[in-house]
XYZ file of C-alpha atoms in Angstrom:
724
model
C 0.000 0.000 0.000
C 1.453 3.364 -1.048
C 0.580 6.017 1.563
C 2.431 8.887 -0.106
C 4.326 9.941 3.010
C 7.796 8.612 2.268
C 10.625 11.105 2.083
C 8.406 14.114 2.971
C 10.199 17.460 3.350
C 8.053 19.974 5.321
C 9.558 22.915 3.391
C 7.907 21.529 0.253
C 4.510 22.374 1.783
C 5.335 26.101 1.485
C 4.630 27.970 -1.752
C 7.981 29.730 -1.512
C 10.049 26.585 -0.851
C 12.340 27.103 -3.830
C 13.273 30.623 -2.682
C 14.115 29.645 0.899
C 17.716 29.270 2.094
C 18.060 25.782 3.694
C 20.261 27.215 6.429
C 18.001 30.221 7.327
C 15.227 29.911 9.985
C 11.493 30.123 8.990
C 9.466 33.229 9.712
C 6.316 33.227 11.901
C 3.839 33.464 8.990
C 5.621 30.589 7.279
C 5.389 28.493 10.411
C 1.620 29.103 10.797
C 1.080 28.267 7.143
C 3.171 25.135 7.578
C 1.096 23.953 10.574
C -2.151 24.396 8.666
C -0.912 22.461 5.681
C 0.409 19.615 7.911
C -3.031 19.227 9.487
C -4.608 19.006 6.061
C -2.022 16.431 4.953
C -2.578 14.328 8.108
C -6.328 14.236 7.486
C -5.743 12.916 4.019
C -3.489 10.097 5.329
C -6.115 8.992 7.897
C -8.802 8.924 5.247
C -6.661 6.710 3.034
C -5.857 4.285 5.873
C -9.560 3.872 6.795
C -10.424 3.250 3.172
C -7.725 0.493 2.965
C -8.913 -1.303 6.104
C -12.512 -1.322 4.929
C -11.562 -2.714 1.545
C -9.476 -5.629 3.119
C -11.682 -6.426 6.124
C -12.288 -10.165 5.370
C -8.579 -10.938 4.860
C -7.584 -9.294 8.101
C -10.334 -11.150 10.078
C -9.201 -14.541 8.728
C -5.524 -13.922 9.678
C -6.484 -12.896 13.214
C -8.618 -16.071 13.627
C -5.744 -18.376 12.609
C -3.362 -16.686 15.039
C -5.774 -17.234 17.930
C -6.114 -20.957 17.105
C -2.339 -21.474 17.005
C -1.923 -19.749 20.336
C -4.497 -22.058 21.949
C -2.768 -25.236 20.587
C 0.632 -24.117 21.888
C -0.805 -23.637 25.373
C -2.284 -27.151 25.344
C 1.016 -28.729 24.253
C 2.857 -26.928 27.065
C 0.428 -28.331 29.617
C 0.899 -31.906 28.282
C 4.699 -31.631 28.415
C 4.643 -30.382 31.985
C 2.463 -33.342 32.986
C 4.865 -35.855 31.362
C 7.878 -34.331 33.082
C 6.110 -34.493 36.414
C 5.477 -38.206 35.913
C 9.181 -38.887 35.113
C 10.374 -37.012 38.154
C 8.083 -39.022 40.386
C 9.427 -42.464 39.003
C 13.388 -42.395 38.014
C 13.348 -45.358 35.573
C 16.562 -44.315 33.804
C 18.542 -44.603 37.038
C 17.319 -48.133 37.612
C 18.260 -49.109 34.086
C 21.766 -47.647 34.477
C 22.356 -49.386 37.819
C 21.290 -52.693 36.284
C 23.735 -52.188 33.368
C 26.626 -51.418 35.745
C 25.870 -54.589 37.706
C 25.935 -56.668 34.532
C 29.339 -55.201 33.490
C 30.866 -55.822 36.929
C 29.600 -59.408 36.942
C 31.072 -60.078 33.522
C 34.442 -58.533 34.580
C 34.573 -60.659 37.695
C 33.767 -63.747 35.649
C 36.606 -62.879 33.199
C 39.108 -62.325 36.025
C 38.164 -65.656 37.574
C 38.657 -67.361 34.213
C 42.103 -65.712 33.833
C 43.093 -66.628 37.379
C 42.004 -70.183 36.760
C 44.090 -70.203 33.578
C 47.172 -68.908 35.426
C 46.697 -71.499 38.173
C 46.465 -74.159 35.481
C 49.640 -72.820 33.827
C 51.477 -72.756 37.162
C 50.417 -76.296 37.894
C 51.574 -77.400 34.449
C 54.864 -75.474 34.903
C 55.574 -77.119 38.252
C 54.757 -80.546 36.831
C 57.258 -79.968 34.020
C 59.883 -78.782 36.518
C 59.422 -82.017 38.486
C 59.713 -83.944 35.240
C 63.024 -82.228 34.428
C 64.433 -82.944 37.872
C 63.379 -86.578 37.713
C 64.797 -86.898 34.203
C 68.080 -85.319 35.315
C 68.444 -87.789 38.172
C 67.312 -90.837 36.202
C 69.426 -90.225 33.094
C 66.646 -89.102 30.742
C 68.608 -85.929 30.077
C 67.578 -85.361 26.448
C 63.855 -85.237 27.385
C 64.766 -83.085 30.372
C 66.764 -80.708 28.151
C 63.881 -80.362 25.681
C 61.496 -79.652 28.537
C 63.822 -76.993 29.975
C 63.886 -75.243 26.604
C 60.083 -75.540 26.376
C 59.695 -73.941 29.813
C 62.160 -71.193 28.908
C 59.727 -69.936 26.261
C 56.833 -69.702 28.725
C 55.764 -66.283 29.893
C 56.998 -67.053 33.405
C 60.651 -67.229 32.306
C 60.913 -65.448 28.979
C 59.166 -62.217 29.959
C 59.347 -60.107 33.051
C 56.860 -57.299 33.576
C 57.359 -54.273 35.770
C 54.463 -55.285 37.992
C 53.793 -58.995 38.315
C 52.823 -61.445 41.064
C 55.580 -62.558 43.390
C 54.893 -66.151 42.412
C 56.175 -65.445 38.891
C 59.605 -64.543 40.240
C 59.577 -67.674 42.372
C 58.771 -69.797 39.311
C 61.539 -68.091 37.382
C 64.012 -68.965 40.135
C 62.747 -72.550 40.089
C 63.512 -72.748 36.383
C 67.004 -71.308 36.850
C 67.813 -73.779 39.606
C 66.500 -76.608 37.472
C 68.542 -75.429 34.481
C 71.715 -75.069 36.556
C 71.230 -78.525 38.030
C 70.801 -80.113 34.606
C 73.729 -78.175 33.151
C 75.991 -79.127 36.050
C 75.074 -82.823 35.854
C 75.742 -82.909 32.115
C 79.062 -81.068 32.423
C 80.160 -83.396 35.237
C 79.218 -86.402 33.131
C 81.284 -85.125 30.178
C 84.182 -84.396 32.518
C 84.014 -87.947 33.915
C 84.154 -89.388 30.404
C 87.485 -87.681 29.603
C 90.282 -88.386 32.080
C 94.038 -87.941 32.094
C 96.248 -90.272 34.102
C 99.366 -88.301 35.003
C 101.270 -91.343 36.270
C 100.757 -93.308 33.068
C 100.709 -90.104 31.005
C 97.682 -91.367 29.156
C 94.407 -89.743 28.079
C 91.347 -92.008 28.244
C 87.978 -91.156 26.680
C 85.035 -93.316 27.792
C 81.835 -93.486 25.764
C 79.716 -93.531 28.905
C 79.840 -91.679 32.180
C 78.204 -92.478 35.494
C 74.620 -92.668 34.175
C 74.635 -91.024 30.768
C 76.530 -91.756 27.601
C 78.961 -89.073 26.435
C 77.074 -88.550 23.177
C 73.749 -88.202 25.010
C 75.221 -85.691 27.460
C 76.665 -83.599 24.637
C 73.360 -83.786 22.755
C 71.483 -82.533 25.818
C 74.011 -79.728 26.296
C 73.531 -78.728 22.678
C 69.748 -78.626 23.152
C 69.989 -76.240 26.115
C 72.647 -74.183 24.318
C 75.309 -74.951 26.946
C 77.717 -77.017 24.869
C 80.594 -74.605 25.501
C 79.962 -74.829 29.263
C 79.944 -78.614 29.178
C 83.129 -78.900 27.126
C 85.097 -76.141 28.876
C 86.966 -78.397 31.299
C 87.592 -80.983 28.598
C 89.101 -78.262 26.418
C 91.295 -77.063 29.290
C 92.438 -80.622 29.988
C 93.354 -81.226 26.337
C 95.277 -77.948 26.112
C 97.148 -78.507 29.375
C 98.055 -82.201 29.157
C 98.074 -82.984 25.434
C 98.382 -80.071 23.026
C 100.753 -77.819 24.987
C 103.337 -80.581 25.706
C 103.362 -81.629 22.057
C 103.940 -78.081 20.793
C 106.377 -77.024 23.487
C 108.498 -80.179 23.652
C 109.635 -81.759 20.403
C 110.409 -85.054 22.127
C 106.789 -85.596 23.211
C 104.112 -87.078 20.977
C 100.862 -88.997 21.481
C 99.752 -92.207 19.829
C 96.344 -93.847 19.951
C 96.273 -97.153 21.867
C 93.690 -99.687 23.055
C 92.611 -98.850 26.595
C 93.531 -101.463 29.209
C 90.372 -100.649 31.161
C 87.967 -101.194 28.260
C 85.310 -103.745 29.267
C 81.690 -103.098 28.512
C 82.336 -99.458 27.792
C 83.853 -98.366 24.512
C 87.041 -96.436 25.329
C 89.690 -94.564 23.376
C 93.153 -93.718 24.671
C 96.133 -91.506 23.780
C 99.503 -92.515 25.173
C 102.470 -90.162 25.564
C 105.442 -91.334 23.533
C 108.935 -89.966 24.092
C 110.754 -89.900 20.790
C 114.258 -89.002 19.798
C 114.840 -85.334 19.374
C 113.647 -84.279 15.984
C 113.491 -80.864 14.462
C 110.413 -78.839 13.749
C 112.443 -77.406 10.888
C 109.624 -76.895 8.407
C 106.636 -77.611 10.701
C 105.486 -80.794 8.985
C 106.126 -83.018 12.026
C 104.490 -80.599 14.452
C 101.438 -80.048 12.279
C 101.053 -83.807 11.716
C 101.055 -84.458 15.471
C 98.423 -81.787 16.085
C 96.216 -83.116 13.286
C 96.392 -86.636 14.800
C 95.361 -85.320 18.204
C 92.450 -83.326 16.768
C 91.322 -86.318 14.715
C 91.298 -88.367 17.909
C 89.189 -85.710 19.661
C 86.827 -85.461 16.707
C 86.331 -89.230 16.655
C 86.199 -90.079 20.355
C 84.645 -86.991 21.924
C 82.851 -85.020 19.219
C 81.740 -88.120 17.296
C 82.508 -86.280 14.024
C 79.631 -83.882 14.550
C 80.432 -80.490 13.064
C 78.694 -78.450 15.766
C 80.600 -80.244 18.533
C 84.050 -80.014 16.963
C 83.415 -76.344 16.133
C 82.489 -75.699 19.763
C 85.722 -77.365 20.863
C 87.649 -75.310 18.296
C 86.082 -72.071 19.529
C 87.540 -72.706 22.985
C 90.967 -73.976 21.914
C 92.006 -72.636 18.501
C 93.170 -69.246 19.754
C 95.377 -70.918 22.383
C 96.718 -73.425 19.875
C 97.719 -70.683 17.420
C 99.436 -68.699 20.171
C 101.372 -71.792 21.265
C 102.467 -72.571 17.686
C 103.577 -68.976 17.087
C 105.424 -68.699 20.393
C 107.105 -72.103 20.398
C 107.708 -72.646 16.708
C 107.024 -69.932 14.146
C 108.631 -67.046 16.022
C 111.729 -69.172 16.654
C 111.840 -70.262 13.017
C 112.157 -66.685 11.754
C 115.620 -66.373 10.125
C 118.384 -64.369 11.729
C 119.705 -62.972 8.449
C 117.795 -61.744 5.385
C 119.456 -64.290 3.090
C 117.662 -67.170 4.859
C 114.168 -65.776 4.349
C 113.859 -67.936 1.236
C 114.106 -71.060 3.417
C 110.958 -69.969 5.241
C 108.871 -70.827 2.163
C 108.582 -74.486 3.279
C 107.083 -73.399 6.597
C 104.639 -71.112 4.810
C 103.494 -73.971 2.553
C 103.132 -76.481 5.421
C 101.215 -73.942 7.490
C 98.745 -73.369 4.668
C 98.258 -77.129 4.253
C 97.766 -77.502 8.014
C 94.970 -74.921 8.035
C 93.386 -76.535 4.966
C 93.274 -79.902 6.780
C 91.611 -78.230 9.745
C 89.084 -76.580 7.451
C 88.154 -79.936 5.907
C 87.683 -81.261 9.429
C 85.381 -78.248 10.046
C 87.646 -77.316 12.928
C 88.113 -73.840 11.456
C 86.174 -71.835 8.861
C 87.172 -69.926 5.751
C 86.989 -66.699 7.721
C 90.258 -64.772 7.875
C 90.020 -64.579 11.656
C 90.678 -68.323 11.779
C 93.748 -68.044 9.539
C 95.986 -66.463 12.120
C 98.916 -68.774 11.359
C 98.871 -68.062 7.620
C 98.683 -64.355 8.287
C 101.660 -64.623 10.597
C 103.889 -66.522 8.170
C 102.809 -64.300 5.262
C 104.219 -61.353 7.213
C 107.517 -63.088 7.898
C 109.486 -60.096 6.669
C 107.772 -57.859 9.191
C 108.333 -60.392 11.963
C 111.937 -60.771 10.921
C 112.414 -57.022 11.016
C 110.566 -56.760 14.323
C 112.753 -59.515 15.750
C 115.908 -57.722 14.637
C 114.596 -54.458 15.991
C 113.902 -56.025 19.369
C 117.383 -57.571 19.385
C 118.920 -54.164 18.684
C 116.892 -52.548 21.450
C 117.877 -55.276 23.886
C 121.538 -54.661 23.046
C 121.031 -50.918 23.423
C 119.363 -51.370 26.795
C 122.223 -53.590 27.942
C 124.772 -51.005 26.820
C 123.004 -48.195 28.646
C 122.509 -50.298 31.747
C 126.274 -50.703 32.054
C 127.085 -47.070 31.245
C 130.844 -46.540 31.316
C 133.488 -44.164 30.028
C 137.268 -44.178 29.767
C 139.733 -41.655 31.155
C 141.368 -39.414 28.557
C 144.483 -41.094 27.153
C 147.839 -39.457 27.718
C 148.831 -40.088 24.122
C 145.766 -38.231 22.861
C 144.614 -41.301 20.906
C 141.506 -43.206 21.853
C 138.599 -44.937 20.146
C 136.291 -42.746 22.169
C 137.983 -39.448 21.222
C 135.686 -38.607 18.320
C 135.632 -35.948 15.629
C 132.621 -33.674 15.639
C 130.840 -33.505 12.284
C 131.614 -30.394 10.185
C 133.893 -28.999 12.923
C 137.624 -29.105 13.431
C 137.068 -30.223 16.953
C 137.100 -33.386 19.042
C 135.648 -34.544 22.321
C 135.747 -37.623 24.498
C 132.513 -39.624 24.593
C 131.503 -42.557 26.744
C 132.043 -46.128 25.686
C 128.271 -46.595 25.865
C 127.528 -43.732 23.471
C 130.207 -44.955 21.064
C 128.734 -48.477 21.045
C 125.213 -47.105 20.750
C 126.034 -45.090 17.652
C 127.813 -48.073 16.120
C 124.640 -50.060 16.765
C 122.651 -47.399 14.922
C 125.070 -47.458 11.986
C 124.827 -51.242 11.882
C 121.027 -51.050 11.697
C 121.159 -48.504 8.879
C 123.652 -50.592 6.910
C 121.303 -53.591 7.218
C 118.424 -51.362 6.107
C 120.284 -50.644 2.875
C 120.365 -54.389 2.103
C 116.721 -55.144 2.989
C 113.283 -54.774 1.486
C 111.262 -51.648 2.187
C 109.245 -53.183 5.049
C 112.308 -54.617 6.764
C 114.328 -51.458 6.146
C 111.667 -49.388 7.868
C 112.038 -51.453 11.044
C 115.823 -51.069 10.953
C 115.415 -47.333 10.440
C 113.018 -47.056 13.391
C 115.405 -49.115 15.540
C 118.289 -46.745 14.769
C 116.128 -43.822 15.936
C 114.929 -45.720 18.980
C 118.436 -46.282 20.337
C 118.984 -42.507 20.386
C 115.646 -41.964 22.086
C 116.620 -44.571 24.671
C 119.813 -42.668 25.542
C 117.830 -39.439 26.018
C 115.232 -41.206 28.155
C 117.462 -43.433 30.298
C 120.830 -41.816 30.965
C 119.686 -38.428 32.393
C 117.451 -40.313 34.829
C 119.932 -43.086 35.626
C 122.753 -40.602 36.351
C 120.650 -37.898 37.991
C 122.789 -37.960 41.157
C 126.050 -37.473 39.211
C 124.473 -34.738 37.106
C 123.464 -32.820 40.224
C 127.044 -31.975 41.196
C 130.344 -31.032 39.553
C 131.514 -34.340 38.063
C 133.305 -35.656 35.014
C 130.343 -37.938 34.351
C 128.191 -34.884 33.700
C 130.697 -33.598 31.132
C 130.859 -37.022 29.461
C 127.050 -37.166 29.192
C 127.058 -33.655 27.763
C 129.674 -34.712 25.218
C 127.636 -37.791 24.285
C 124.518 -35.798 23.599
C 126.368 -32.992 21.838
C 128.225 -35.471 19.625
C 124.962 -37.266 18.796
C 123.218 -33.975 17.992
C 125.884 -33.260 15.376
C 126.232 -36.825 14.129
C 122.522 -37.244 13.310
C 122.712 -34.305 10.919
C 124.640 -36.438 8.456
C 123.042 -39.869 8.897
C 120.307 -39.422 6.316
C 122.758 -38.050 3.734
C 125.156 -40.891 4.440
C 122.648 -43.708 3.832
C 119.727 -42.274 1.864
C 121.067 -43.176 -1.563
C 121.299 -46.862 -0.563
C 117.926 -47.064 1.183
C 115.045 -48.903 -0.566
C 112.907 -46.559 -2.621
C 110.030 -46.697 -0.152
C 112.250 -45.321 2.622
C 114.361 -42.752 0.811
C 111.785 -39.968 0.933
C 110.815 -40.505 4.559
C 114.069 -41.239 6.388
C 115.233 -38.313 8.503
C 117.229 -37.768 11.663
C 117.467 -33.988 11.673
C 114.404 -33.749 13.905
C 116.349 -35.462 16.713
C 119.161 -32.899 16.723
C 117.340 -30.074 18.617
C 116.304 -32.377 21.474
C 119.767 -33.893 21.790
C 121.423 -30.485 21.773
C 118.904 -29.025 24.216
C 119.500 -31.786 26.766
C 123.277 -31.532 26.367
C 123.194 -27.770 26.799
C 120.975 -28.053 29.854
C 123.453 -30.433 31.504
C 126.365 -28.114 30.650
C 124.625 -25.008 31.968
C 123.827 -26.797 35.230
C 127.528 -27.607 35.615
C 128.444 -23.981 34.935
C 125.942 -22.817 37.550
C 127.395 -25.201 40.115
C 130.885 -23.789 39.484
C 129.647 -20.193 39.569
C 128.067 -20.902 42.930
C 131.456 -22.049 44.331
C 133.212 -19.028 42.835
C 130.643 -16.661 44.290
C 131.094 -18.168 47.753
C 134.878 -17.842 47.423
C 134.697 -14.163 46.420
C 132.233 -13.462 49.225
C 134.975 -14.434 51.674
C 136.863 -11.246 50.677
C 134.137 -9.177 52.351
C 134.031 -6.698 49.475
C 137.846 -6.140 49.634
C 137.364 -3.559 52.386
C 140.163 -2.385 54.715
C 142.827 -4.466 52.997
C 145.457 -2.178 54.596
C 144.726 -4.156 57.765
C 146.574 -7.437 57.984
C 143.616 -9.702 58.805
C 141.390 -8.262 56.091
C 144.198 -8.496 53.562
C 144.812 -12.169 54.368
C 141.100 -12.902 53.984
C 141.034 -11.167 50.613
C 144.190 -12.966 49.523
C 142.729 -16.335 50.594
C 139.577 -15.528 48.663
C 141.596 -14.874 45.494
C 143.563 -18.074 45.994
C 140.344 -20.069 46.431
C 138.948 -18.622 43.237
C 142.106 -19.557 41.343
C 142.151 -23.018 42.914
C 138.537 -23.729 41.928
C 139.117 -22.508 38.387
C 142.238 -24.628 38.040
C 140.368 -27.645 39.364
C 137.616 -27.100 36.792
C 140.229 -26.716 34.057
C 141.792 -30.079 34.925
C 138.357 -31.685 34.998
C 136.981 -30.161 31.797
C 139.799 -29.530 29.365
C 140.750 -33.153 28.545
C 137.119 -34.144 27.953
C 135.401 -31.213 26.304
C 135.491 -30.069 22.733
C 137.877 -27.103 22.546
C 135.185 -24.663 21.455
C 132.890 -25.761 24.266
C 135.662 -25.594 26.864
C 136.641 -22.076 25.820
C 133.038 -20.897 25.887
C 132.554 -22.270 29.413
C 135.838 -20.859 30.765
C 135.070 -17.462 29.233
C 131.793 -17.462 31.167
C 133.485 -18.380 34.453
C 136.387 -15.939 34.108
C 134.131 -13.118 33.017
C 132.046 -13.674 36.153
C 135.140 -13.638 38.388
C 136.732 -10.547 36.815
C 133.459 -8.648 36.714
C 132.706 -9.430 40.337
C 136.210 -8.439 41.617
C 136.177 -5.225 39.571
C 132.679 -4.279 40.723
C 133.502 -4.880 44.392
C 136.723 -2.813 44.262
C 135.004 0.031 42.414
C 132.224 -0.011 45.027
C 134.697 1.010 47.793
C 133.889 4.585 48.852
C 137.120 5.380 50.749
C 140.464 3.874 49.808
C 143.611 4.749 51.753
C 146.935 5.094 49.985
C 148.215 1.862 51.495
C 145.022 0.106 50.378
C 145.662 0.976 46.762
C 148.872 -0.999 46.884
C 147.171 -3.976 48.525
C 144.289 -3.994 46.051
C 146.663 -3.673 43.144
C 148.675 -6.565 44.537
C 145.591 -8.748 44.865
C 144.739 -8.130 41.203
C 148.252 -9.010 40.123
C 148.152 -12.115 42.306
C 144.969 -13.301 40.670
C 146.208 -12.674 37.133
C 149.598 -14.249 37.706
C 148.067 -17.411 39.158
C 145.719 -17.707 36.193
C 148.455 -17.890 33.586
C 147.832 -21.578 32.903
C 144.136 -20.897 32.562
C 144.740 -18.145 30.022
C 146.989 -20.446 28.051
C 144.318 -23.138 27.917
C 141.649 -20.975 26.350
C 143.266 -18.535 23.856
C 146.231 -16.280 23.216
C 143.938 -13.275 22.705
C 142.272 -13.721 26.038
C 141.838 -9.972 26.595
C 139.724 -9.705 23.470
C 137.601 -12.720 24.375
C 136.964 -11.539 27.957
C 136.261 -7.768 28.100
C 136.068 -7.782 31.882
C 139.727 -8.892 31.976
C 140.832 -5.687 30.214
C 138.820 -3.685 32.687
C 140.425 -5.484 35.666
C 143.935 -4.964 34.266
C 143.182 -1.283 33.746
C 141.836 -1.012 37.287
C 145.182 -2.269 38.573
C 146.886 0.480 36.554
C 144.530 3.152 37.890
C 145.761 2.547 41.438
C 149.221 3.893 40.295
C 147.967 6.776 38.148
C 147.694 10.409 39.145
C 144.441 12.323 39.129
C 145.324 14.171 35.924
C 146.413 10.958 34.230
C 143.127 9.286 35.110
C 141.226 12.313 33.785
C 143.217 12.302 30.563
C 142.665 8.563 30.144
C 138.934 9.180 30.361
C 139.020 12.076 27.958
C 140.998 10.204 25.333
C 138.544 7.277 25.536
C 141.016 4.757 26.919
C 138.920 4.008 30.005
C 135.732 3.891 27.996
C 137.237 1.252 25.711
C 138.083 -0.840 28.757
C 134.469 -0.791 29.865
C 134.460 1.943 32.507
C 131.514 4.310 32.882
C 131.740 7.959 33.919
C 130.037 7.246 37.248
C 132.584 4.490 38.005
C 135.500 6.776 37.222
C 134.027 9.587 39.316
C 133.393 7.246 42.264
C 136.945 5.856 41.978
C 138.450 9.375 42.030
C 136.363 10.347 45.049
C 137.461 7.175 46.887
C 141.192 7.605 46.103
C 141.794 11.347 46.153
C 140.944 13.821 48.888
C 138.608 16.704 48.178
C 140.418 19.583 46.464
C 140.022 22.136 43.725
C 141.948 19.870 41.355
C 139.665 16.946 42.111
C 136.630 19.160 41.576
C 138.058 20.386 38.271
C 138.810 16.833 37.095
C 135.348 15.625 38.069
C 133.796 18.525 36.173
C 135.929 17.703 33.127
C 134.817 14.077 33.269
C 131.190 15.079 33.651
C 131.495 17.678 30.922
C 133.130 15.193 28.568
C 130.339 12.744 29.248
C 127.649 15.364 28.479
C 129.435 16.393 25.288
């Protein structure tokens, strides 16, 4: 129905609507006119609405009637629902049904648990019956049936599986099974042990086909069923190794031969009798291998009954020991002593291969390389030969070092142990041990030049090892002698120093003759730094020991103070004499042994310390009387005169080699010089060349000369010269 009132704008009711500003307010006349026109418009709308209702009266009455009917039906349905709910609340049928269902479920669960419990009780009863059967079978000799039953029980859930939470009875049943198994296993093993006996008095091995209650074959069969064959045969294997196999391999005069047992009655018995034969030679191994094969054939026939599983079990427990015995007692001893005899080892290699092939056919060993230990050993004969030679060299080296010795320097100057140092025009005396050790190294390298690459490598390593042994053993062995001033310490230093120089030329000396595989890798230069370092450490320790004695001797002079007094002068003189005595003693000890260059270097160090210390102590005196200058000068001359032999032993140009000596000589001259002469000597650089400093010269002048204008002038000249 279109009422014509949508989107009505009241301004449109005015006649002047198009001229009005939308933002300006209406005037009073316009408002009155607008009210009148709205009333007229409202009357028209009411008239239209009344006309519409009158024209659709029947339709509207029908719609109202249907709405009233629907409302009445909804009210009736609500009342019926409320009544039904009231009835349900008064009688809870659903709760009764649920309770009945829960009771049925619980009853069924209880019934199932009782069935399971009954099943477990049945299983336990059956288990215990089978356990009793096993025990009875074990005691009555029906061990095969007992063994099968034990294996059957092992697979039951009582034994095979163990849950985190289970009844205590399960653990008890499991223990029952273990005890039953151990009892059966022990009885079977004891029966097998009783069937194989060794009579030490008659030196005879007897194998009986039947034990106390069970035949040997039946016992072994039962052990195989319960997977305990190795346990049952363990003692038999030990017995065979101890009384049969080991004697045959270790002693060439012993062999075994099969004989008819004297005790054989109803039981079938086999016997091996020890036979002492004339001494033969296991030269190529054929005799030894034949004897072992005979013994194993006897075991296979009498004990293992030629069953592969049984002989393989026996082999698993014995083959490793047999191979070790053969290698130790035969193959290792058969390795040649010289490379030229390696060709003769071919017969042993062939016989060893045939021996292992016979064992393989017997199923004693397999085709696996782990079972071919003997063939692998003989195939590497060159390596074993080289290893043997290397060990022999190291044993010799150890013996040499154990008896470390050295010879006194010969008066004639000729000795085998007075050696030339490589690339130097110098010689030193080495110990007999070091000389022999180096000869051993040269011998190894010469053999390396005549050997194959693999053998040569072992010789090369041995030559290096003997040098390492000296470095490792001697400093420790002679630690006491090296901790004091001794000739042994100098000899050890010489040994190491000589070796450090000698190794520099070893590779060049032999490399061209080494096998091609060794030429590029052989080196000895890397050993030189360690050898030299140890030798230098020993030498420096000796020098420090001597310096300590010299220091103590100089300390006795009490700083050379008050030498114009008789007692102080005698103390200073004794100190100088002690210094000279100690130096002379060191010269006698060192000079005949050391290389000349080393001796000179050491004596320069000692003398420089002595001269520097005496000079420093005399220059430190702050007041020197005129009489003291004569005494101090005399002490210097005494020291220098008594050291004439020392100077002659080190060099003719000793003043150039020991700067502190020039300074000490000049100090002796200064005690006689006038103040002006001393000043002039400083200004012309003479004192500076001798090693004096301006402060030392100034202090000396102040100590010698009394305070005066001349002394002040000379001191200023010295200071001014220094500043210029």
